[in-house]
Amino acid sequence: MTKPSKKMTDKLSRRLLAARTEIETLLGRTTEGSKPVDLDLPIGRLSRADAIQMQNMAELNRRQLEVKLKQVEGALGAVEDGSYGSCRSCHGEIHPARLEACPETPFCINCQETFEQER
């Protein structure tokens, strides 16, 4: 297994930059939807429950976007410092096909599986 080529790293770096822009845009749009529901609003009980559920889903979505943004920024940092394609856990190389599928991944498939089993 070899580290990704310069050409592949450049291609994935462009994808990461585009992903960062998209995530930042989405985060800007989710600010309103994740605000707490005003319980003093004169709406029906079911409508209030729906509003609270929508707020909870928006907040969860926002947290997931924030995690993804951190991963993308971490990958972009790794591109800059030359460590892109190296697993942050075992320091082995991440298979290029895995990077192609998920360019922001910080772990090789073995370390990712171990991490998920421990959760």
PDB file of N, CA and C in Angstrom, residues 10-115:
ATOM      1  N   ASP A  10      -3.972  16.315  -4.539  1.00  0.00           N
ATOM      2  CA  ASP A  10      -4.491  17.600  -5.032  1.00  0.00           C
ATOM      3  C   ASP A  10      -5.984  17.503  -5.333  1.00  0.00           C
ATOM      4  N   LYS A  11      -6.377  16.413  -5.972  1.00  0.00           N
ATOM      5  CA  LYS A  11      -7.788  16.206  -6.303  1.00  0.00           C
ATOM      6  C   LYS A  11      -8.632  16.120  -5.031  1.00  0.00           C
ATOM      7  N   LEU A  12      -8.165  15.330  -4.062  1.00  0.00           N
ATOM      8  CA  LEU A  12      -8.908  15.179  -2.812  1.00  0.00           C
ATOM      9  C   LEU A  12      -8.909  16.469  -2.007  1.00  0.00           C
ATOM     10  N   SER A  13      -7.832  17.222  -2.088  1.00  0.00           N
ATOM     11  CA  SER A  13      -7.761  18.510  -1.406  1.00  0.00           C
ATOM     12  C   SER A  13      -8.824  19.469  -1.956  1.00  0.00           C
ATOM     13  N   ARG A  14      -9.007  19.468  -3.259  1.00  0.00           N
ATOM     14  CA  ARG A  14     -10.058  20.308  -3.861  1.00  0.00           C
ATOM     15  C   ARG A  14     -11.441  19.868  -3.385  1.00  0.00           C
ATOM     16  N   ARG A  15     -11.647  18.547  -3.286  1.00  0.00           N
ATOM     17  CA  ARG A  15     -12.924  18.034  -2.775  1.00  0.00           C
ATOM     18  C   ARG A  15     -13.129  18.455  -1.323  1.00  0.00           C
ATOM     19  N   LEU A  16     -12.060  18.408  -0.533  1.00  0.00           N
ATOM     20  CA  LEU A  16     -12.150  18.814   0.873  1.00  0.00           C
ATOM     21  C   LEU A  16     -12.469  20.304   0.999  1.00  0.00           C
ATOM     22  N   LEU A  17     -11.849  21.118   0.165  1.00  0.00           N
ATOM     23  CA  LEU A  17     -12.137  22.561   0.190  1.00  0.00           C
ATOM     24  C   LEU A  17     -13.594  22.826  -0.175  1.00  0.00           C
ATOM     25  N   ALA A  18     -14.088  22.124  -1.189  1.00  0.00           N
ATOM     26  CA  ALA A  18     -15.493  22.279  -1.587  1.00  0.00           C
ATOM     27  C   ALA A  18     -16.421  21.807  -0.474  1.00  0.00           C
ATOM     28  N   ALA A  19     -16.061  20.708   0.183  1.00  0.00           N
ATOM     29  CA  ALA A  19     -16.875  20.191   1.290  1.00  0.00           C
ATOM     30  C   ALA A  19     -16.902  21.188   2.433  1.00  0.00           C
ATOM     31  N   ARG A  20     -15.768  21.796   2.736  1.00  0.00           N
ATOM     32  CA  ARG A  20     -15.723  22.794   3.814  1.00  0.00           C
ATOM     33  C   ARG A  20     -16.648  23.967   3.506  1.00  0.00           C
ATOM     34  N   THR A  21     -16.606  24.448   2.290  1.00  0.00           N
ATOM     35  CA  THR A  21     -17.481  25.557   1.897  1.00  0.00           C
ATOM     36  C   THR A  21     -18.945  25.163   2.026  1.00  0.00           C
ATOM     37  N   GLU A  22     -19.284  23.976   1.557  1.00  0.00           N
ATOM     38  CA  GLU A  22     -20.666  23.499   1.631  1.00  0.00           C
ATOM     39  C   GLU A  22     -21.130  23.351   3.084  1.00  0.00           C
ATOM     40  N   ILE A  23     -20.286  22.785   3.926  1.00  0.00           N
ATOM     41  CA  ILE A  23     -20.649  22.592   5.330  1.00  0.00           C
ATOM     42  C   ILE A  23     -20.825  23.940   6.026  1.00  0.00           C
ATOM     43  N   GLU A  24     -19.929  24.867   5.763  1.00  0.00           N
ATOM     44  CA  GLU A  24     -20.046  26.193   6.376  1.00  0.00           C
ATOM     45  C   GLU A  24     -21.338  26.875   5.951  1.00  0.00           C
ATOM     46  N   THR A  25     -21.724  26.707   4.697  1.00  0.00           N
ATOM     47  CA  THR A  25     -22.992  27.264   4.211  1.00  0.00           C
ATOM     48  C   THR A  25     -24.166  26.616   4.925  1.00  0.00           C
ATOM     49  N   LEU A  26     -24.141  25.287   5.037  1.00  0.00           N
ATOM     50  CA  LEU A  26     -25.220  24.573   5.715  1.00  0.00           C
ATOM     51  C   LEU A  26     -25.298  24.967   7.187  1.00  0.00           C
ATOM     52  N   LEU A  27     -24.162  25.126   7.838  1.00  0.00           N
ATOM     53  CA  LEU A  27     -24.165  25.542   9.239  1.00  0.00           C
ATOM     54  C   LEU A  27     -24.790  26.929   9.398  1.00  0.00           C
ATOM     55  N   GLY A  28     -24.524  27.798   8.439  1.00  0.00           N
ATOM     56  CA  GLY A  28     -25.140  29.124   8.471  1.00  0.00           C
ATOM     57  C   GLY A  28     -26.659  29.053   8.359  1.00  0.00           C
ATOM     58  N   ARG A  29     -27.137  28.099   7.613  1.00  0.00           N
ATOM     59  CA  ARG A  29     -28.587  27.942   7.431  1.00  0.00           C
ATOM     60  C   ARG A  29     -29.262  27.261   8.618  1.00  0.00           C
ATOM     61  N   THR A  30     -28.530  26.482   9.386  1.00  0.00           N
ATOM     62  CA  THR A  30     -29.145  25.729  10.482  1.00  0.00           C
ATOM     63  C   THR A  30     -29.215  26.519  11.783  1.00  0.00           C
ATOM     64  N   THR A  31     -28.624  27.698  11.819  1.00  0.00           N
ATOM     65  CA  THR A  31     -28.616  28.481  13.047  1.00  0.00           C
ATOM     66  C   THR A  31     -30.026  28.764  13.537  1.00  0.00           C
ATOM     67  N   GLU A  32     -30.896  29.198  12.655  1.00  0.00           N
ATOM     68  CA  GLU A  32     -32.273  29.545  13.043  1.00  0.00           C
ATOM     69  C   GLU A  32     -33.058  28.327  13.502  1.00  0.00           C
ATOM     70  N   GLY A  33     -32.929  27.226  12.793  1.00  0.00           N
ATOM     71  CA  GLY A  33     -33.711  26.037  13.113  1.00  0.00           C
ATOM     72  C   GLY A  33     -33.312  25.348  14.399  1.00  0.00           C
ATOM     73  N   SER A  34     -32.106  25.631  14.885  1.00  0.00           N
ATOM     74  CA  SER A  34     -31.661  24.957  16.103  1.00  0.00           C
ATOM     75  C   SER A  34     -31.845  25.809  17.351  1.00  0.00           C
ATOM     76  N   LYS A  35     -32.436  26.980  17.190  1.00  0.00           N
ATOM     77  CA  LYS A  35     -32.725  27.816  18.359  1.00  0.00           C
ATOM     78  C   LYS A  35     -33.825  27.161  19.193  1.00  0.00           C
ATOM     79  N   PRO A  36     -33.776  27.348  20.527  1.00  0.00           N
ATOM     80  CA  PRO A  36     -34.817  26.767  21.383  1.00  0.00           C
ATOM     81  C   PRO A  36     -36.210  27.264  21.010  1.00  0.00           C
ATOM     82  N   VAL A  37     -37.186  26.392  21.203  1.00  0.00           N
ATOM     83  CA  VAL A  37     -38.579  26.728  20.911  1.00  0.00           C
ATOM     84  C   VAL A  37     -39.111  27.597  22.049  1.00  0.00           C
ATOM     85  N   ASP A  38     -39.767  28.690  21.684  1.00  0.00           N
ATOM     86  CA  ASP A  38     -40.386  29.579  22.679  1.00  0.00           C
ATOM     87  C   ASP A  38     -41.668  28.928  23.181  1.00  0.00           C
ATOM     88  N   LEU A  39     -41.642  28.482  24.422  1.00  0.00           N
ATOM     89  CA  LEU A  39     -42.797  27.777  24.986  1.00  0.00           C
ATOM     90  C   LEU A  39     -43.975  28.702  25.267  1.00  0.00           C
ATOM     91  N   ASP A  40     -43.762  30.011  25.226  1.00  0.00           N
ATOM     92  CA  ASP A  40     -44.840  30.960  25.473  1.00  0.00           C
ATOM     93  C   ASP A  40     -45.625  31.313  24.209  1.00  0.00           C
ATOM     94  N   LEU A  41     -45.198  30.776  23.068  1.00  0.00           N
ATOM     95  CA  LEU A  41     -45.937  31.049  21.831  1.00  0.00           C
ATOM     96  C   LEU A  41     -47.319  30.430  21.913  1.00  0.00           C
ATOM     97  N   PRO A  42     -48.329  31.161  21.453  1.00  0.00           N
ATOM     98  CA  PRO A  42     -49.703  30.646  21.517  1.00  0.00           C
ATOM     99  C   PRO A  42     -49.999  29.666  20.378  1.00  0.00           C
ATOM    100  N   ILE A  43     -49.412  28.481  20.447  1.00  0.00           N
ATOM    101  CA  ILE A  43     -49.685  27.444  19.456  1.00  0.00           C
ATOM    102  C   ILE A  43     -50.185  26.218  20.197  1.00  0.00           C
ATOM    103  N   GLY A  44     -50.794  25.323  19.474  1.00  0.00           N
ATOM    104  CA  GLY A  44     -51.339  24.120  20.093  1.00  0.00           C
ATOM    105  C   GLY A  44     -50.260  23.202  20.641  1.00  0.00           C
ATOM    106  N   ARG A  45     -50.673  22.306  21.527  1.00  0.00           N
ATOM    107  CA  ARG A  45     -49.746  21.394  22.170  1.00  0.00           C
ATOM    108  C   ARG A  45     -49.004  20.528  21.150  1.00  0.00           C
ATOM    109  N   LEU A  46     -49.732  19.986  20.149  1.00  0.00           N
ATOM    110  CA  LEU A  46     -49.090  19.145  19.139  1.00  0.00           C
ATOM    111  C   LEU A  46     -48.152  19.958  18.258  1.00  0.00           C
ATOM    112  N   SER A  47     -48.556  21.166  17.928  1.00  0.00           N
ATOM    113  CA  SER A  47     -47.685  22.029  17.125  1.00  0.00           C
ATOM    114  C   SER A  47     -46.409  22.352  17.888  1.00  0.00           C
ATOM    115  N   ARG A  48     -46.530  22.588  19.189  1.00  0.00           N
ATOM    116  CA  ARG A  48     -45.360  22.868  20.014  1.00  0.00           C
ATOM    117  C   ARG A  48     -44.456  21.626  20.057  1.00  0.00           C
ATOM    118  N   ALA A  49     -45.060  20.441  20.218  1.00  0.00           N
ATOM    119  CA  ALA A  49     -44.277  19.198  20.227  1.00  0.00           C
ATOM    120  C   ALA A  49     -43.564  19.015  18.888  1.00  0.00           C
ATOM    121  N   ASP A  50     -44.252  19.304  17.801  1.00  0.00           N
ATOM    122  CA  ASP A  50     -43.623  19.220  16.471  1.00  0.00           C
ATOM    123  C   ASP A  50     -42.461  20.203  16.367  1.00  0.00           C
ATOM    124  N   ALA A  51     -42.673  21.412  16.883  1.00  0.00           N
ATOM    125  CA  ALA A  51     -41.622  22.433  16.825  1.00  0.00           C
ATOM    126  C   ALA A  51     -40.402  22.001  17.638  1.00  0.00           C
ATOM    127  N   ILE A  52     -40.646  21.404  18.800  1.00  0.00           N
ATOM    128  CA  ILE A  52     -39.537  20.933  19.639  1.00  0.00           C
ATOM    129  C   ILE A  52     -38.799  19.793  18.951  1.00  0.00           C
ATOM    130  N   GLN A  53     -39.549  18.879  18.340  1.00  0.00           N
ATOM    131  CA  GLN A  53     -38.912  17.767  17.625  1.00  0.00           C
ATOM    132  C   GLN A  53     -38.081  18.291  16.453  1.00  0.00           C
ATOM    133  N   MET A  54     -38.597  19.240  15.722  1.00  0.00           N
ATOM    134  CA  MET A  54     -37.859  19.820  14.584  1.00  0.00           C
ATOM    135  C   MET A  54     -36.596  20.526  15.088  1.00  0.00           C
ATOM    136  N   GLN A  55     -36.715  21.214  16.226  1.00  0.00           N
ATOM    137  CA  GLN A  55     -35.567  21.899  16.805  1.00  0.00           C
ATOM    138  C   GLN A  55     -34.504  20.879  17.214  1.00  0.00           C
ATOM    139  N   ASN A  56     -34.930  19.771  17.811  1.00  0.00           N
ATOM    140  CA  ASN A  56     -33.992  18.723  18.215  1.00  0.00           C
ATOM    141  C   ASN A  56     -33.285  18.112  17.010  1.00  0.00           C
ATOM    142  N   MET A  57     -34.033  17.870  15.940  1.00  0.00           N
ATOM    143  CA  MET A  57     -33.425  17.313  14.724  1.00  0.00           C
ATOM    144  C   MET A  57     -32.443  18.304  14.104  1.00  0.00           C
ATOM    145  N   ALA A  58     -32.805  19.593  14.112  1.00  0.00           N
ATOM    146  CA  ALA A  58     -31.913  20.614  13.567  1.00  0.00           C
ATOM    147  C   ALA A  58     -30.625  20.703  14.387  1.00  0.00           C
ATOM    148  N   GLU A  59     -30.752  20.587  15.713  1.00  0.00           N
ATOM    149  CA  GLU A  59     -29.578  20.635  16.574  1.00  0.00           C
ATOM    150  C   GLU A  59     -28.672  19.425  16.338  1.00  0.00           C
ATOM    151  N   LEU A  60     -29.262  18.246  16.199  1.00  0.00           N
ATOM    152  CA  LEU A  60     -28.482  17.039  15.911  1.00  0.00           C
ATOM    153  C   LEU A  60     -27.766  17.180  14.570  1.00  0.00           C
ATOM    154  N   ASN A  61     -28.473  17.650  13.579  1.00  0.00           N
ATOM    155  CA  ASN A  61     -27.887  17.863  12.254  1.00  0.00           C
ATOM    156  C   ASN A  61     -26.729  18.856  12.344  1.00  0.00           C
ATOM    157  N   ARG A  62     -26.910  19.904  13.115  1.00  0.00           N
ATOM    158  CA  ARG A  62     -25.864  20.913  13.286  1.00  0.00           C
ATOM    159  C   ARG A  62     -24.624  20.295  13.934  1.00  0.00           C
ATOM    160  N   ARG A  63     -24.822  19.490  14.974  1.00  0.00           N
ATOM    161  CA  ARG A  63     -23.678  18.851  15.638  1.00  0.00           C
ATOM    162  C   ARG A  63     -22.940  17.916  14.677  1.00  0.00           C
ATOM    163  N   GLN A  64     -23.692  17.176  13.859  1.00  0.00           N
ATOM    164  CA  GLN A  64     -23.064  16.278  12.888  1.00  0.00           C
ATOM    165  C   GLN A  64     -22.266  17.074  11.852  1.00  0.00           C
ATOM    166  N   LEU A  65     -22.805  18.200  11.427  1.00  0.00           N
ATOM    167  CA  LEU A  65     -22.083  19.051  10.480  1.00  0.00           C
ATOM    168  C   LEU A  65     -20.813  19.615  11.115  1.00  0.00           C
ATOM    169  N   GLU A  66     -20.888  19.980  12.387  1.00  0.00           N
ATOM    170  CA  GLU A  66     -19.709  20.507  13.075  1.00  0.00           C
ATOM    171  C   GLU A  66     -18.615  19.450  13.182  1.00  0.00           C
ATOM    172  N   VAL A  67     -18.996  18.207  13.461  1.00  0.00           N
ATOM    173  CA  VAL A  67     -18.021  17.112  13.520  1.00  0.00           C
ATOM    174  C   VAL A  67     -17.384  16.904  12.144  1.00  0.00           C
ATOM    175  N   LYS A  68     -18.215  16.884  11.117  1.00  0.00           N
ATOM    176  CA  LYS A  68     -17.711  16.691   9.747  1.00  0.00           C
ATOM    177  C   LYS A  68     -16.769  17.833   9.367  1.00  0.00           C
ATOM    178  N   LEU A  69     -17.112  19.060   9.757  1.00  0.00           N
ATOM    179  CA  LEU A  69     -16.257  20.209   9.451  1.00  0.00           C
ATOM    180  C   LEU A  69     -14.896  20.048  10.128  1.00  0.00           C
ATOM    181  N   LYS A  70     -14.878  19.587  11.367  1.00  0.00           N
ATOM    182  CA  LYS A  70     -13.604  19.363  12.064  1.00  0.00           C
ATOM    183  C   LYS A  70     -12.779  18.303  11.347  1.00  0.00           C
ATOM    184  N   GLN A  71     -13.440  17.250  10.857  1.00  0.00           N
ATOM    185  CA  GLN A  71     -12.725  16.210  10.125  1.00  0.00           C
ATOM    186  C   GLN A  71     -12.146  16.759   8.833  1.00  0.00           C
ATOM    187  N   VAL A  72     -12.935  17.548   8.119  1.00  0.00           N
ATOM    188  CA  VAL A  72     -12.469  18.138   6.857  1.00  0.00           C
ATOM    189  C   VAL A  72     -11.293  19.075   7.122  1.00  0.00           C
ATOM    190  N   GLU A  73     -11.412  19.911   8.152  1.00  0.00           N
ATOM    191  CA  GLU A  73     -10.321  20.830   8.470  1.00  0.00           C
ATOM    192  C   GLU A  73      -9.070  20.072   8.908  1.00  0.00           C
ATOM    193  N   GLY A  74      -9.260  18.967   9.644  1.00  0.00           N
ATOM    194  CA  GLY A  74      -8.124  18.137  10.033  1.00  0.00           C
ATOM    195  C   GLY A  74      -7.431  17.539   8.821  1.00  0.00           C
ATOM    196  N   ALA A  75      -8.218  17.078   7.857  1.00  0.00           N
ATOM    197  CA  ALA A  75      -7.652  16.504   6.632  1.00  0.00           C
ATOM    198  C   ALA A  75      -6.917  17.571   5.827  1.00  0.00           C
ATOM    199  N   LEU A  76      -7.483  18.771   5.752  1.00  0.00           N
ATOM    200  CA  LEU A  76      -6.808  19.858   5.037  1.00  0.00           C
ATOM    201  C   LEU A  76      -5.500  20.231   5.738  1.00  0.00           C
ATOM    202  N   GLY A  77      -5.498  20.204   7.058  1.00  0.00           N
ATOM    203  CA  GLY A  77      -4.266  20.449   7.807  1.00  0.00           C
ATOM    204  C   GLY A  77      -3.224  19.384   7.525  1.00  0.00           C
ATOM    205  N   ALA A  78      -3.686  18.132   7.415  1.00  0.00           N
ATOM    206  CA  ALA A  78      -2.770  17.031   7.101  1.00  0.00           C
ATOM    207  C   ALA A  78      -2.199  17.180   5.696  1.00  0.00           C
ATOM    208  N   VAL A  79      -3.005  17.680   4.764  1.00  0.00           N
ATOM    209  CA  VAL A  79      -2.497  17.930   3.410  1.00  0.00           C
ATOM    210  C   VAL A  79      -1.375  18.969   3.494  1.00  0.00           C
ATOM    211  N   GLU A  80      -1.608  20.026   4.262  1.00  0.00           N
ATOM    212  CA  GLU A  80      -0.613  21.095   4.378  1.00  0.00           C
ATOM    213  C   GLU A  80       0.677  20.631   5.036  1.00  0.00           C
ATOM    214  N   ASP A  81       0.569  19.794   6.085  1.00  0.00           N
ATOM    215  CA  ASP A  81       1.789  19.384   6.791  1.00  0.00           C
ATOM    216  C   ASP A  81       2.421  18.112   6.212  1.00  0.00           C
ATOM    217  N   GLY A  82       1.806  17.568   5.149  1.00  0.00           N
ATOM    218  CA  GLY A  82       2.387  16.419   4.466  1.00  0.00           C
ATOM    219  C   GLY A  82       2.051  15.068   5.074  1.00  0.00           C
ATOM    220  N   SER A  83       1.156  15.047   6.061  1.00  0.00           N
ATOM    221  CA  SER A  83       0.815  13.768   6.692  1.00  0.00           C
ATOM    222  C   SER A  83      -0.480  13.169   6.155  1.00  0.00           C
ATOM    223  N   TYR A  84      -1.058  13.783   5.143  1.00  0.00           N
ATOM    224  CA  TYR A  84      -2.316  13.286   4.588  1.00  0.00           C
ATOM    225  C   TYR A  84      -2.121  11.877   4.051  1.00  0.00           C
ATOM    226  N   GLY A  85      -3.051  10.996   4.420  1.00  0.00           N
ATOM    227  CA  GLY A  85      -2.965   9.610   3.981  1.00  0.00           C
ATOM    228  C   GLY A  85      -2.371   8.703   5.042  1.00  0.00           C
ATOM    229  N   SER A  86      -1.955   9.292   6.174  1.00  0.00           N
ATOM    230  CA  SER A  86      -1.435   8.502   7.291  1.00  0.00           C
ATOM    231  C   SER A  86      -2.492   8.418   8.381  1.00  0.00           C
ATOM    232  N   CYS A  87      -2.679   7.232   8.929  1.00  0.00           N
ATOM    233  CA  CYS A  87      -3.657   7.001   9.987  1.00  0.00           C
ATOM    234  C   CYS A  87      -3.214   7.724  11.257  1.00  0.00           C
ATOM    235  N   ARG A  88      -4.122   8.430  11.882  1.00  0.00           N
ATOM    236  CA  ARG A  88      -3.790   9.157  13.105  1.00  0.00           C
ATOM    237  C   ARG A  88      -3.626   8.237  14.307  1.00  0.00           C
ATOM    238  N   SER A  89      -4.060   7.005  14.174  1.00  0.00           N
ATOM    239  CA  SER A  89      -3.961   6.073  15.290  1.00  0.00           C
ATOM    240  C   SER A  89      -2.699   5.216  15.193  1.00  0.00           C
ATOM    241  N   CYS A  90      -2.573   4.446  14.128  1.00  0.00           N
ATOM    242  CA  CYS A  90      -1.437   3.523  13.999  1.00  0.00           C
ATOM    243  C   CYS A  90      -0.296   4.110  13.164  1.00  0.00           C
ATOM    244  N   HIS A  91      -0.538   5.250  12.519  1.00  0.00           N
ATOM    245  CA  HIS A  91       0.428   5.940  11.659  1.00  0.00           C
ATOM    246  C   HIS A  91       0.776   5.163  10.400  1.00  0.00           C
ATOM    247  N   GLY A  92      -0.011   4.110  10.130  1.00  0.00           N
ATOM    248  CA  GLY A  92       0.138   3.401   8.865  1.00  0.00           C
ATOM    249  C   GLY A  92      -0.535   4.209   7.759  1.00  0.00           C
ATOM    250  N   GLU A  93      -0.457   3.703   6.576  1.00  0.00           N
ATOM    251  CA  GLU A  93      -1.037   4.414   5.443  1.00  0.00           C
ATOM    252  C   GLU A  93      -2.505   4.043   5.258  1.00  0.00           C
ATOM    253  N   ILE A  94      -3.305   5.042   4.945  1.00  0.00           N
ATOM    254  CA  ILE A  94      -4.718   4.827   4.635  1.00  0.00           C
ATOM    255  C   ILE A  94      -4.799   4.483   3.155  1.00  0.00           C
ATOM    256  N   HIS A  95      -5.487   3.413   2.851  1.00  0.00           N
ATOM    257  CA  HIS A  95      -5.595   2.965   1.459  1.00  0.00           C
ATOM    258  C   HIS A  95      -6.186   4.082   0.594  1.00  0.00           C
ATOM    259  N   PRO A  96      -5.590   4.353  -0.563  1.00  0.00           N
ATOM    260  CA  PRO A  96      -6.098   5.413  -1.438  1.00  0.00           C
ATOM    261  C   PRO A  96      -7.586   5.265  -1.796  1.00  0.00           C
ATOM    262  N   ALA A  97      -8.072   4.031  -1.935  1.00  0.00           N
ATOM    263  CA  ALA A  97      -9.495   3.842  -2.249  1.00  0.00           C
ATOM    264  C   ALA A  97     -10.370   4.340  -1.093  1.00  0.00           C
ATOM    265  N   ARG A  98      -9.900   4.162   0.131  1.00  0.00           N
ATOM    266  CA  ARG A  98     -10.644   4.666   1.293  1.00  0.00           C
ATOM    267  C   ARG A  98     -10.649   6.197   1.288  1.00  0.00           C
ATOM    268  N   LEU A  99      -9.524   6.787   0.960  1.00  0.00           N
ATOM    269  CA  LEU A  99      -9.464   8.250   0.877  1.00  0.00           C
ATOM    270  C   LEU A  99     -10.357   8.775  -0.238  1.00  0.00           C
ATOM    271  N   GLU A 100     -10.400   8.044  -1.334  1.00  0.00           N
ATOM    272  CA  GLU A 100     -11.264   8.446  -2.454  1.00  0.00           C
ATOM    273  C   GLU A 100     -12.730   8.436  -2.017  1.00  0.00           C
ATOM    274  N   ALA A 101     -13.112   7.419  -1.244  1.00  0.00           N
ATOM    275  CA  ALA A 101     -14.501   7.300  -0.788  1.00  0.00           C
ATOM    276  C   ALA A 101     -14.824   8.298   0.321  1.00  0.00           C
ATOM    277  N   CYS A 102     -13.856   8.576   1.173  1.00  0.00           N
ATOM    278  CA  CYS A 102     -14.083   9.432   2.341  1.00  0.00           C
ATOM    279  C   CYS A 102     -12.805  10.243   2.586  1.00  0.00           C
ATOM    280  N   PRO A 103     -12.598  11.327   1.833  1.00  0.00           N
ATOM    281  CA  PRO A 103     -11.321  12.035   1.892  1.00  0.00           C
ATOM    282  C   PRO A 103     -10.988  12.655   3.256  1.00  0.00           C
ATOM    283  N   GLU A 104     -11.991  12.824   4.109  1.00  0.00           N
ATOM    284  CA  GLU A 104     -11.731  13.431   5.413  1.00  0.00           C
ATOM    285  C   GLU A 104     -11.383  12.410   6.497  1.00  0.00           C
ATOM    286  N   THR A 105     -11.365  11.121   6.143  1.00  0.00           N
ATOM    287  CA  THR A 105     -11.127  10.091   7.147  1.00  0.00           C
ATOM    288  C   THR A 105      -9.749  10.232   7.791  1.00  0.00           C
ATOM    289  N   PRO A 106      -9.690  10.175   9.127  1.00  0.00           N
ATOM    290  CA  PRO A 106      -8.397  10.259   9.795  1.00  0.00           C
ATOM    291  C   PRO A 106      -7.778   8.887  10.096  1.00  0.00           C
ATOM    292  N   PHE A 107      -8.545   7.799   9.840  1.00  0.00           N
ATOM    293  CA  PHE A 107      -8.094   6.467  10.246  1.00  0.00           C
ATOM    294  C   PHE A 107      -8.100   5.478   9.081  1.00  0.00           C
ATOM    295  N   CYS A 108      -7.184   4.519   9.166  1.00  0.00           N
ATOM    296  CA  CYS A 108      -7.225   3.394   8.234  1.00  0.00           C
ATOM    297  C   CYS A 108      -8.444   2.533   8.598  1.00  0.00           C
ATOM    298  N   ILE A 109      -8.802   1.623   7.749  1.00  0.00           N
ATOM    299  CA  ILE A 109     -10.009   0.818   7.963  1.00  0.00           C
ATOM    300  C   ILE A 109      -9.896  -0.036   9.230  1.00  0.00           C
ATOM    301  N   ASN A 110      -8.723  -0.584   9.522  1.00  0.00           N
ATOM    302  CA  ASN A 110      -8.561  -1.413  10.715  1.00  0.00           C
ATOM    303  C   ASN A 110      -8.754  -0.605  11.996  1.00  0.00           C
ATOM    304  N   CYS A 111      -8.156   0.564  12.062  1.00  0.00           N
ATOM    305  CA  CYS A 111      -8.310   1.410  13.257  1.00  0.00           C
ATOM    306  C   CYS A 111      -9.740   1.922  13.379  1.00  0.00           C
ATOM    307  N   GLN A 112     -10.382   2.232  12.244  1.00  0.00           N
ATOM    308  CA  GLN A 112     -11.777   2.681  12.282  1.00  0.00           C
ATOM    309  C   GLN A 112     -12.668   1.575  12.839  1.00  0.00           C
ATOM    310  N   GLU A 113     -12.461   0.349  12.382  1.00  0.00           N
ATOM    311  CA  GLU A 113     -13.255  -0.780  12.878  1.00  0.00           C
ATOM    312  C   GLU A 113     -13.032  -0.996  14.372  1.00  0.00           C
ATOM    313  N   THR A 114     -11.802  -0.886  14.810  1.00  0.00           N
ATOM    314  CA  THR A 114     -11.496  -1.036  16.241  1.00  0.00           C
ATOM    315  C   THR A 114     -12.182   0.055  17.048  1.00  0.00           C
ATOM    316  N   PHE A 115     -12.122   1.267  16.554  1.00  0.00           N
ATOM    317  CA  PHE A 115     -12.756   2.402  17.219  1.00  0.00           C
ATOM    318  C   PHE A 115     -14.264   2.185  17.340  1.00  0.00           C
TER     319      PHE A 115
END
